[in-house]
C-alpha positions as protocol buffer text, in pm:
chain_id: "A"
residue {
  index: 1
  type: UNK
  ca { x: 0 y: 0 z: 0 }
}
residue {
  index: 2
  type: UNK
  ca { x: 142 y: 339 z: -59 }
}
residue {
  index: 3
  type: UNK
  ca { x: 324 y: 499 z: 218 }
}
residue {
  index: 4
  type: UNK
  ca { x: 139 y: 811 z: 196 }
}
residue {
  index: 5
  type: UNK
  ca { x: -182 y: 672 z: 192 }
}
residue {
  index: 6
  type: UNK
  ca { x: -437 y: 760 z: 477 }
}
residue {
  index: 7
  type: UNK
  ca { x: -561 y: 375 z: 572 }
}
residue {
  index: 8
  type: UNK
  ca { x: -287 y: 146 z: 639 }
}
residue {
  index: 9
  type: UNK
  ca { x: -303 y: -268 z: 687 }
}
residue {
  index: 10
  type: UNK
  ca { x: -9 y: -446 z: 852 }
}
residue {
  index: 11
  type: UNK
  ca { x: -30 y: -783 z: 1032 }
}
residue {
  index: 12
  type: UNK
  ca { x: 153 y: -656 z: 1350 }
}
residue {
  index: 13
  type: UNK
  ca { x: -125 y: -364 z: 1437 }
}
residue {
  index: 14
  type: UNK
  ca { x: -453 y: -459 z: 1536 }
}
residue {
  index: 15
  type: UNK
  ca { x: -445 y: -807 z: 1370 }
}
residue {
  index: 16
  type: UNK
  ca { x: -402 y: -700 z: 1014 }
}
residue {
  index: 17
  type: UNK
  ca { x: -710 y: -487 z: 1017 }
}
residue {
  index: 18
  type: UNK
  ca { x: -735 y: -186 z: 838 }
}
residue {
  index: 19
  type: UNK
  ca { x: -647 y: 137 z: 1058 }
}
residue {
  index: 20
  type: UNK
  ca { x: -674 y: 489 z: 1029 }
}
residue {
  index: 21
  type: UNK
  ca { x: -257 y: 522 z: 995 }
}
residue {
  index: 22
  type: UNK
  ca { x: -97 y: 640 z: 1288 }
}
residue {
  index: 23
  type: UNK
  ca { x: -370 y: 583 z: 1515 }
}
residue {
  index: 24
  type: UNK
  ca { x: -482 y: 226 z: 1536 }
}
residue {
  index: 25
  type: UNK
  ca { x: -818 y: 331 z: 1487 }
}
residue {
  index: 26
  type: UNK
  ca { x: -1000 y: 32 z: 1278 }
}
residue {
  index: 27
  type: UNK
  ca { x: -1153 y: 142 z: 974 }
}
residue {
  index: 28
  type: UNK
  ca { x: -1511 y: -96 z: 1093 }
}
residue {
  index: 29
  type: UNK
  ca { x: -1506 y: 165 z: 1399 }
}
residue {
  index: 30
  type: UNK
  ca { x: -1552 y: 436 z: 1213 }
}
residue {
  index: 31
  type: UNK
  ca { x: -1797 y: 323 z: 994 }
}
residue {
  index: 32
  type: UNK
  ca { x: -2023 y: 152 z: 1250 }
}
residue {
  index: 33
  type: UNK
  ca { x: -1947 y: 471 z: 1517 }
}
residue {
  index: 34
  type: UNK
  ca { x: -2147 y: 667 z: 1177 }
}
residue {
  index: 35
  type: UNK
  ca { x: -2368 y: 369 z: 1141 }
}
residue {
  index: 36
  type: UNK
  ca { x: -2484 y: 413 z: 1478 }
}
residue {
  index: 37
  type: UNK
  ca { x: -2564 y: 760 z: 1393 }
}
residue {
  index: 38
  type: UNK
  ca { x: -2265 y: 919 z: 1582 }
}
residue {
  index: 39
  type: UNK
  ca { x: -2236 y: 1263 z: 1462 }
}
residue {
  index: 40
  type: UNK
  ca { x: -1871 y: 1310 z: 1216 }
}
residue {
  index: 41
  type: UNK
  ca { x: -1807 y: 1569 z: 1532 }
}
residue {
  index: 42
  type: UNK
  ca { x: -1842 y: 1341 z: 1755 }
}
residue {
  index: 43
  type: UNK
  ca { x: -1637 y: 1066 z: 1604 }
}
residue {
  index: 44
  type: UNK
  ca { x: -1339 y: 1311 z: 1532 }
}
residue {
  index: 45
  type: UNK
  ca { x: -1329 y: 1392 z: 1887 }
}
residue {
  index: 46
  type: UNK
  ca { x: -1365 y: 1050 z: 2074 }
}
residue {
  index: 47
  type: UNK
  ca { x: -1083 y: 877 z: 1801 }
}
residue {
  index: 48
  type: UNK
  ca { x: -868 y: 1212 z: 1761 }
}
residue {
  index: 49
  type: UNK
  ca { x: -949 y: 1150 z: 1354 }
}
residue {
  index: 50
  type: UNK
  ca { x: -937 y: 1436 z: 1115 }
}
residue {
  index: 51
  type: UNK
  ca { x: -1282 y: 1461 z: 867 }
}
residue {
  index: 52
  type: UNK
  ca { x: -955 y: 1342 z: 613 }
}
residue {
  index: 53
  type: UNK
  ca { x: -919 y: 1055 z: 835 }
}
residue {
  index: 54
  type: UNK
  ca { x: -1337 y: 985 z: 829 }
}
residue {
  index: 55
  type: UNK
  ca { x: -1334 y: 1061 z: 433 }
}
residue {
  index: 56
  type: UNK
  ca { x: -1034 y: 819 z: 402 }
}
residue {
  index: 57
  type: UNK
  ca { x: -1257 y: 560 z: 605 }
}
residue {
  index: 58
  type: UNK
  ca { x: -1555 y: 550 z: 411 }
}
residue {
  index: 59
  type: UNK
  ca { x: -1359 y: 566 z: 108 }
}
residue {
  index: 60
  type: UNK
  ca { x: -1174 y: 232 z: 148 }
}
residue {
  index: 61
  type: UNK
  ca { x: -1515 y: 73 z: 335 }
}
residue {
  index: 62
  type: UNK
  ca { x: -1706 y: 125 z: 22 }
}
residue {
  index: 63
  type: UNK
  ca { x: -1359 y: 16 z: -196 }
}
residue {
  index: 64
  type: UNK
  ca { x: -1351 y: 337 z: -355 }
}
residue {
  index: 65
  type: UNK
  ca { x: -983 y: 455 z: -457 }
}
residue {
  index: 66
  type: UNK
  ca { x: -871 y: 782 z: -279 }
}
């Protein structure tokens, strides 16, 4: 994956699961924190995500290219 991208998978952090990278924050929590109608707000503040980091997340959920 390219080094600069925002979502990063490696085996040794959280199981191989994609993260926000940087942060260990799993992609599926972002998505299902939204899916459970948290507000973009208030997922930036309990993760510490940027809305880049949330864009970035839906993005790669719905296999979009960035």
């Amino acid at each position: 994956m390219n080094i600069h991208h925002p979502i990063e998978i490696e085996p040794g952090i959280c199981h191989g699961r994609p993260v926000i990278r940087g942060t260990r924050v799993p992609v599926a929590i972002v998505v299902g924190s939204l899916a459970a109608r948290m507000s973009i707000e208030e997922v930036m503040h309990e993760y510490g995500l940027t809305r880049e980091d949330i864009r970035a997340a839906l993005v790669f959920a719905n296999g979009l290219e960035m």
